[in-house]
């Protein structure tokens, strides 16, 4: 799963026993060499789906990590682009990789922006938020967008119950729940708490109108449905 430049098993264990923030601070220098980094195919498919909807002015990468989403925003936005994350270690890596962007350290459950952006994106971050925390996240993004602004992020289809992938994700979530029950601080990362319909309902409750675009370049399931869709939440 990891390249020779990625973290060792010991480093991953230390990260897993840390808080989310400190764990990503520790992982940041080697994050680009892990499978946790959003694959280029997902970034490319997202950019391709957004291109006909632009151009946009100012862009925001929510939970930007080391800045992979900035590479999506820059060709789409005529104005400045900003990344926001609460890990200072991840932001330090992003700053080196993407000079010229603006970086803000903040808790995205309380975003410090008001009608400042036309396009917001996020990649691979929803699992770090419990369902009860999503309303604050989405309300903050809604507030950060100008009227008519767009919040876009890819979301995978739930795997069928009779597949090994479904049970692997359930097993991972169970292990995390046990870990968080017996160890502090908690490390929030769950795969089964952000299925598309629940996320869509929370976006609508936050004031967005929501549509979805199939990212067919990422493949289809056996029933012909796309493995991944791009949710498009517009501030009306």
mmCIF file of C-alpha atoms in Angstrom:
data_model
loop_
_atom_site.group_PDB
_atom_site.id
_atom_site.type_symbol
_atom_site.label_atom_id
_atom_site.label_comp_id
_atom_site.label_asym_id
_atom_site.label_seq_id
_atom_site.Cartn_x
_atom_site.Cartn_y
_atom_site.Cartn_z
ATOM 1 C CA UNK A 1 0.000 0.000 0.000
ATOM 2 C CA UNK A 2 2.851 2.386 0.714
ATOM 3 C CA UNK A 3 5.901 3.441 -1.243
ATOM 4 C CA UNK A 4 9.378 3.193 0.298
ATOM 5 C CA UNK A 5 9.079 6.908 1.052
ATOM 6 C CA UNK A 6 5.872 6.486 3.024
ATOM 7 C CA UNK A 7 5.383 6.116 6.790
ATOM 8 C CA UNK A 8 6.499 3.013 8.639
ATOM 9 C CA UNK A 9 4.081 0.775 10.537
ATOM 10 C CA UNK A 10 5.362 2.288 13.797
ATOM 11 C CA UNK A 11 4.709 5.817 12.527
ATOM 12 C CA UNK A 12 1.188 4.864 11.462
ATOM 13 C CA UNK A 13 0.512 3.333 14.881
ATOM 14 C CA UNK A 14 1.627 6.533 16.622
ATOM 15 C CA UNK A 15 -0.575 8.565 14.304
ATOM 16 C CA UNK A 16 -3.575 6.302 14.949
ATOM 17 C CA UNK A 17 -3.204 6.808 18.699
ATOM 18 C CA UNK A 18 -3.107 10.596 18.347
ATOM 19 C CA UNK A 19 -5.855 13.128 17.799
ATOM 20 C CA UNK A 20 -6.913 13.809 14.217
ATOM 21 C CA UNK A 21 -5.033 17.105 14.189
ATOM 22 C CA UNK A 22 -1.804 15.829 15.726
ATOM 23 C CA UNK A 23 -1.975 12.613 13.724
ATOM 24 C CA UNK A 24 -1.996 14.559 10.468
ATOM 25 C CA UNK A 25 0.752 16.859 11.714
ATOM 26 C CA UNK A 26 2.888 13.728 12.162
ATOM 27 C CA UNK A 27 1.877 12.183 8.843
ATOM 28 C CA UNK A 28 2.213 15.384 6.788
ATOM 29 C CA UNK A 29 5.839 15.021 5.585
ATOM 30 C CA UNK A 30 5.075 11.595 4.078
ATOM 31 C CA UNK A 31 1.390 12.024 3.259
ATOM 32 C CA UNK A 32 1.943 12.272 -0.506
ATOM 33 C CA UNK A 33 3.428 8.751 -0.429
ATOM 34 C CA UNK A 34 0.375 7.109 1.165
ATOM 35 C CA UNK A 35 -2.903 5.810 -0.324
ATOM 36 C CA UNK A 36 -4.731 8.395 1.789
ATOM 37 C CA UNK A 37 -3.855 11.101 -0.711
ATOM 38 C CA UNK A 38 -6.715 11.632 -3.181
ATOM 39 C CA UNK A 39 -5.839 9.743 -6.392
ATOM 40 C CA UNK A 40 -5.130 11.785 -9.495
ATOM 41 C CA UNK A 41 -7.963 10.019 -11.348
ATOM 42 C CA UNK A 42 -10.513 11.446 -8.902
ATOM 43 C CA UNK A 43 -9.017 14.928 -9.116
ATOM 44 C CA UNK A 44 -9.008 14.801 -12.923
ATOM 45 C CA UNK A 45 -12.582 13.511 -13.119
ATOM 46 C CA UNK A 46 -13.765 16.257 -10.760
ATOM 47 C CA UNK A 47 -11.996 18.960 -12.753
ATOM 48 C CA UNK A 48 -13.504 17.619 -15.978
ATOM 49 C CA UNK A 49 -17.025 17.695 -14.546
ATOM 50 C CA UNK A 50 -16.616 21.230 -13.185
ATOM 51 C CA UNK A 51 -14.998 22.756 -16.266
ATOM 52 C CA UNK A 52 -18.253 23.232 -18.235
ATOM 53 C CA UNK A 53 -19.804 24.991 -15.210
ATOM 54 C CA UNK A 54 -17.094 27.680 -15.015
ATOM 55 C CA UNK A 55 -15.144 29.760 -15.156
ATOM 56 C CA UNK A 56 -15.281 30.740 -11.496
ATOM 57 C CA UNK A 57 -13.662 33.621 -9.654
ATOM 58 C CA UNK A 58 -12.402 32.762 -6.154
ATOM 59 C CA UNK A 59 -11.922 29.146 -5.058
ATOM 60 C CA UNK A 60 -11.762 27.398 -1.667
ATOM 61 C CA UNK A 61 -10.375 23.939 -0.863
ATOM 62 C CA UNK A 62 -12.095 22.722 2.336
ATOM 63 C CA UNK A 63 -9.909 20.382 4.428
ATOM 64 C CA UNK A 64 -7.141 20.990 1.921
ATOM 65 C CA UNK A 65 -4.484 18.747 3.459
ATOM 66 C CA UNK A 66 -1.316 19.014 1.395
ATOM 67 C CA UNK A 67 -3.163 20.954 -1.303
ATOM 68 C CA UNK A 68 -4.188 18.416 -3.938
ATOM 69 C CA UNK A 69 -7.481 20.250 -4.477
ATOM 70 C CA UNK A 70 -5.661 23.482 -5.257
ATOM 71 C CA UNK A 71 -4.495 21.861 -8.473
ATOM 72 C CA UNK A 72 -8.159 21.402 -9.410
ATOM 73 C CA UNK A 73 -9.146 24.960 -8.477
ATOM 74 C CA UNK A 74 -6.393 26.905 -10.199
ATOM 75 C CA UNK A 75 -7.343 26.155 -13.827
ATOM 76 C CA UNK A 76 -11.021 26.711 -13.018
ATOM 77 C CA UNK A 77 -10.730 29.984 -11.109
ATOM 78 C CA UNK A 78 -9.729 33.355 -12.524
ATOM 79 C CA UNK A 79 -9.168 34.808 -9.070
ATOM 80 C CA UNK A 80 -7.184 33.694 -6.005
ATOM 81 C CA UNK A 81 -7.540 30.249 -4.461
ATOM 82 C CA UNK A 82 -7.446 29.409 -0.754
ATOM 83 C CA UNK A 83 -6.900 26.219 1.214
ATOM 84 C CA UNK A 84 -8.183 25.748 4.765
ATOM 85 C CA UNK A 85 -7.212 22.983 7.185
ATOM 86 C CA UNK A 86 -6.632 22.633 10.929
ATOM 87 C CA UNK A 87 -3.359 20.709 10.650
ATOM 88 C CA UNK A 88 -0.393 23.062 10.647
ATOM 89 C CA UNK A 89 1.811 20.215 9.393
ATOM 90 C CA UNK A 90 -0.369 19.593 6.352
ATOM 91 C CA UNK A 91 -0.574 23.316 5.619
ATOM 92 C CA UNK A 92 3.219 23.583 5.749
ATOM 93 C CA UNK A 93 3.508 20.897 3.072
ATOM 94 C CA UNK A 94 0.774 22.546 0.985
ATOM 95 C CA UNK A 95 2.521 25.902 1.179
ATOM 96 C CA UNK A 96 5.727 24.395 -0.225
ATOM 97 C CA UNK A 97 3.934 22.523 -2.994
ATOM 98 C CA UNK A 98 1.637 25.338 -4.136
ATOM 99 C CA UNK A 99 3.275 28.745 -3.752
ATOM 100 C CA UNK A 100 0.982 31.636 -4.508
ATOM 101 C CA UNK A 101 -2.143 30.159 -2.929
ATOM 102 C CA UNK A 102 -3.530 31.488 0.344
ATOM 103 C CA UNK A 103 -3.535 29.155 3.354
ATOM 104 C CA UNK A 104 -5.731 29.464 6.431
ATOM 105 C CA UNK A 105 -5.496 27.345 9.561
ATOM 106 C CA UNK A 106 -8.997 26.924 10.969
ATOM 107 C CA UNK A 107 -11.527 24.386 12.171
ATOM 108 C CA UNK A 108 -13.786 23.879 9.153
ATOM 109 C CA UNK A 109 -16.739 23.366 11.486
ATOM 110 C CA UNK A 110 -16.462 27.119 12.093
ATOM 111 C CA UNK A 111 -15.161 28.535 8.802
ATOM 112 C CA UNK A 112 -14.039 32.176 9.112
ATOM 113 C CA UNK A 113 -15.416 33.339 5.739
ATOM 114 C CA UNK A 114 -18.508 35.240 4.670
ATOM 115 C CA UNK A 115 -19.682 35.288 1.033
ATOM 116 C CA UNK A 116 -16.080 35.207 -0.180
ATOM 117 C CA UNK A 117 -15.921 32.365 -2.737
ATOM 118 C CA UNK A 118 -17.597 31.202 -5.936
ATOM 119 C CA UNK A 119 -16.433 27.575 -5.874
ATOM 120 C CA UNK A 120 -15.572 25.309 -2.953
ATOM 121 C CA UNK A 121 -14.263 21.750 -3.250
ATOM 122 C CA UNK A 122 -13.354 19.040 -0.779
ATOM 123 C CA UNK A 123 -11.698 15.647 -1.230
ATOM 124 C CA UNK A 124 -11.753 12.665 1.099
ATOM 125 C CA UNK A 125 -12.638 14.570 4.256
ATOM 126 C CA UNK A 126 -16.219 13.620 5.150
ATOM 127 C CA UNK A 127 -15.200 10.561 7.143
ATOM 128 C CA UNK A 128 -13.530 12.836 9.676
ATOM 129 C CA UNK A 129 -16.889 14.321 10.682
ATOM 130 C CA UNK A 130 -19.523 12.557 12.721
ATOM 131 C CA UNK A 131 -23.048 12.890 11.293
ATOM 132 C CA UNK A 132 -23.897 15.365 14.066
ATOM 133 C CA UNK A 133 -21.000 17.586 12.929
ATOM 134 C CA UNK A 134 -21.921 17.764 9.246
ATOM 135 C CA UNK A 135 -24.598 20.478 9.670
ATOM 136 C CA UNK A 136 -22.003 22.901 11.100
ATOM 137 C CA UNK A 137 -19.554 22.046 8.318
ATOM 138 C CA UNK A 138 -22.113 22.541 5.557
ATOM 139 C CA UNK A 139 -23.523 25.692 7.129
ATOM 140 C CA UNK A 140 -20.024 27.166 7.192
ATOM 141 C CA UNK A 141 -19.412 26.338 3.542
ATOM 142 C CA UNK A 142 -22.818 27.809 2.644
ATOM 143 C CA UNK A 143 -21.885 31.005 4.469
ATOM 144 C CA UNK A 144 -18.463 31.119 2.783
ATOM 145 C CA UNK A 145 -19.970 31.020 -0.707
ATOM 146 C CA UNK A 146 -21.410 33.957 -2.579
ATOM 147 C CA UNK A 147 -25.044 33.624 -3.709
ATOM 148 C CA UNK A 148 -25.041 31.157 -6.580
ATOM 149 C CA UNK A 149 -21.710 29.704 -5.433
ATOM 150 C CA UNK A 150 -21.025 25.998 -5.817
ATOM 151 C CA UNK A 151 -19.749 23.395 -3.355
ATOM 152 C CA UNK A 152 -18.550 20.265 -5.145
ATOM 153 C CA UNK A 153 -17.070 17.009 -3.908
ATOM 154 C CA UNK A 154 -16.901 13.408 -5.143
ATOM 155 C CA UNK A 155 -18.703 10.744 -3.175
ATOM 156 C CA UNK A 156 -18.579 7.015 -3.744
ATOM 157 C CA UNK A 157 -21.590 4.737 -4.054
ATOM 158 C CA UNK A 158 -22.135 2.459 -1.051
ATOM 159 C CA UNK A 159 -20.746 -1.003 -1.787
ATOM 160 C CA UNK A 160 -23.356 -3.795 -1.919
ATOM 161 C CA UNK A 161 -23.852 -5.651 1.353
ATOM 162 C CA UNK A 162 -22.798 -8.944 -0.215
ATOM 163 C CA UNK A 163 -19.311 -7.708 -1.158
ATOM 164 C CA UNK A 164 -16.019 -8.026 0.674
ATOM 165 C CA UNK A 165 -15.513 -4.256 0.402
ATOM 166 C CA UNK A 166 -18.695 -3.560 2.364
ATOM 167 C CA UNK A 167 -17.639 -5.794 5.233
ATOM 168 C CA UNK A 168 -14.065 -4.499 5.163
ATOM 169 C CA UNK A 169 -15.375 -0.943 5.639
ATOM 170 C CA UNK A 170 -17.721 -2.104 8.384
ATOM 171 C CA UNK A 171 -14.809 -3.837 10.091
ATOM 172 C CA UNK A 172 -12.669 -0.707 9.876
ATOM 173 C CA UNK A 173 -15.432 1.425 11.382
ATOM 174 C CA UNK A 174 -15.949 -1.082 14.191
ATOM 175 C CA UNK A 175 -12.227 -1.066 14.978
ATOM 176 C CA UNK A 176 -12.270 2.752 15.114
ATOM 177 C CA UNK A 177 -15.282 2.754 17.442
ATOM 178 C CA UNK A 178 -13.540 0.348 19.787
ATOM 179 C CA UNK A 179 -10.347 2.406 19.642
ATOM 180 C CA UNK A 180 -12.248 5.610 20.451
ATOM 181 C CA UNK A 181 -14.131 3.935 23.284
ATOM 182 C CA UNK A 182 -10.950 2.902 25.092
ATOM 183 C CA UNK A 183 -8.418 5.561 24.069
ATOM 184 C CA UNK A 184 -8.233 9.332 24.245
ATOM 185 C CA UNK A 185 -8.005 11.582 22.347
ATOM 186 C CA UNK A 186 -10.402 10.176 19.743
ATOM 187 C CA UNK A 187 -9.413 9.794 16.106
ATOM 188 C CA UNK A 188 -12.520 10.316 14.001
ATOM 189 C CA UNK A 189 -12.376 8.472 10.678
ATOM 190 C CA UNK A 190 -15.368 6.414 9.591
ATOM 191 C CA UNK A 191 -16.353 5.146 6.140
ATOM 192 C CA UNK A 192 -19.946 4.168 6.894
ATOM 193 C CA UNK A 193 -21.264 7.456 8.273
ATOM 194 C CA UNK A 194 -21.360 9.516 5.076
ATOM 195 C CA UNK A 195 -23.383 7.618 2.503
ATOM 196 C CA UNK A 196 -24.711 9.796 -0.337
ATOM 197 C CA UNK A 197 -28.368 10.120 0.713
ATOM 198 C CA UNK A 198 -27.539 11.199 4.268
ATOM 199 C CA UNK A 199 -25.010 13.732 2.982
ATOM 200 C CA UNK A 200 -27.494 15.062 0.422
ATOM 201 C CA UNK A 201 -30.147 15.508 3.116
ATOM 202 C CA UNK A 202 -27.724 17.504 5.288
ATOM 203 C CA UNK A 203 -26.767 19.730 2.347
ATOM 204 C CA UNK A 204 -30.415 20.496 1.605
ATOM 205 C CA UNK A 205 -31.017 21.268 5.288
ATOM 206 C CA UNK A 206 -28.084 23.725 5.155
ATOM 207 C CA UNK A 207 -29.781 25.646 2.334
ATOM 208 C CA UNK A 208 -28.197 24.138 -0.770
ATOM 209 C CA UNK A 209 -29.918 22.891 -3.899
ATOM 210 C CA UNK A 210 -28.232 19.589 -4.736
ATOM 211 C CA UNK A 211 -27.641 17.699 -7.957
ATOM 212 C CA UNK A 212 -25.140 15.013 -8.893
ATOM 213 C CA UNK A 213 -23.004 14.227 -11.928
ATOM 214 C CA UNK A 214 -21.785 10.660 -12.544
ATOM 215 C CA UNK A 215 -18.012 10.413 -12.780
ATOM 216 C CA UNK A 216 -18.078 7.606 -15.321
ATOM 217 C CA UNK A 217 -14.333 7.792 -15.912
ATOM 218 C CA UNK A 218 -13.949 6.171 -12.479
ATOM 219 C CA UNK A 219 -15.841 3.079 -13.565
ATOM 220 C CA UNK A 220 -19.210 1.465 -13.013
ATOM 221 C CA UNK A 221 -20.557 -1.148 -10.650
ATOM 222 C CA UNK A 222 -21.919 -4.494 -11.808
ATOM 223 C CA UNK A 223 -25.437 -3.042 -12.032
ATOM 224 C CA UNK A 224 -24.194 -0.317 -14.404
ATOM 225 C CA UNK A 225 -24.429 2.535 -11.884
ATOM 226 C CA UNK A 226 -21.364 4.784 -11.472
ATOM 227 C CA UNK A 227 -18.919 3.977 -8.719
ATOM 228 C CA UNK A 228 -18.591 7.661 -7.917
ATOM 229 C CA UNK A 229 -20.638 10.830 -8.399
ATOM 230 C CA UNK A 230 -19.795 14.489 -8.014
ATOM 231 C CA UNK A 231 -22.243 16.172 -5.662
ATOM 232 C CA UNK A 232 -22.987 19.739 -6.732
ATOM 233 C CA UNK A 233 -24.453 21.824 -3.922
ATOM 234 C CA UNK A 234 -25.374 25.351 -4.975
ATOM 235 C CA UNK A 235 -26.072 28.237 -2.639
ATOM 236 C CA UNK A 236 -29.396 29.521 -3.937
#
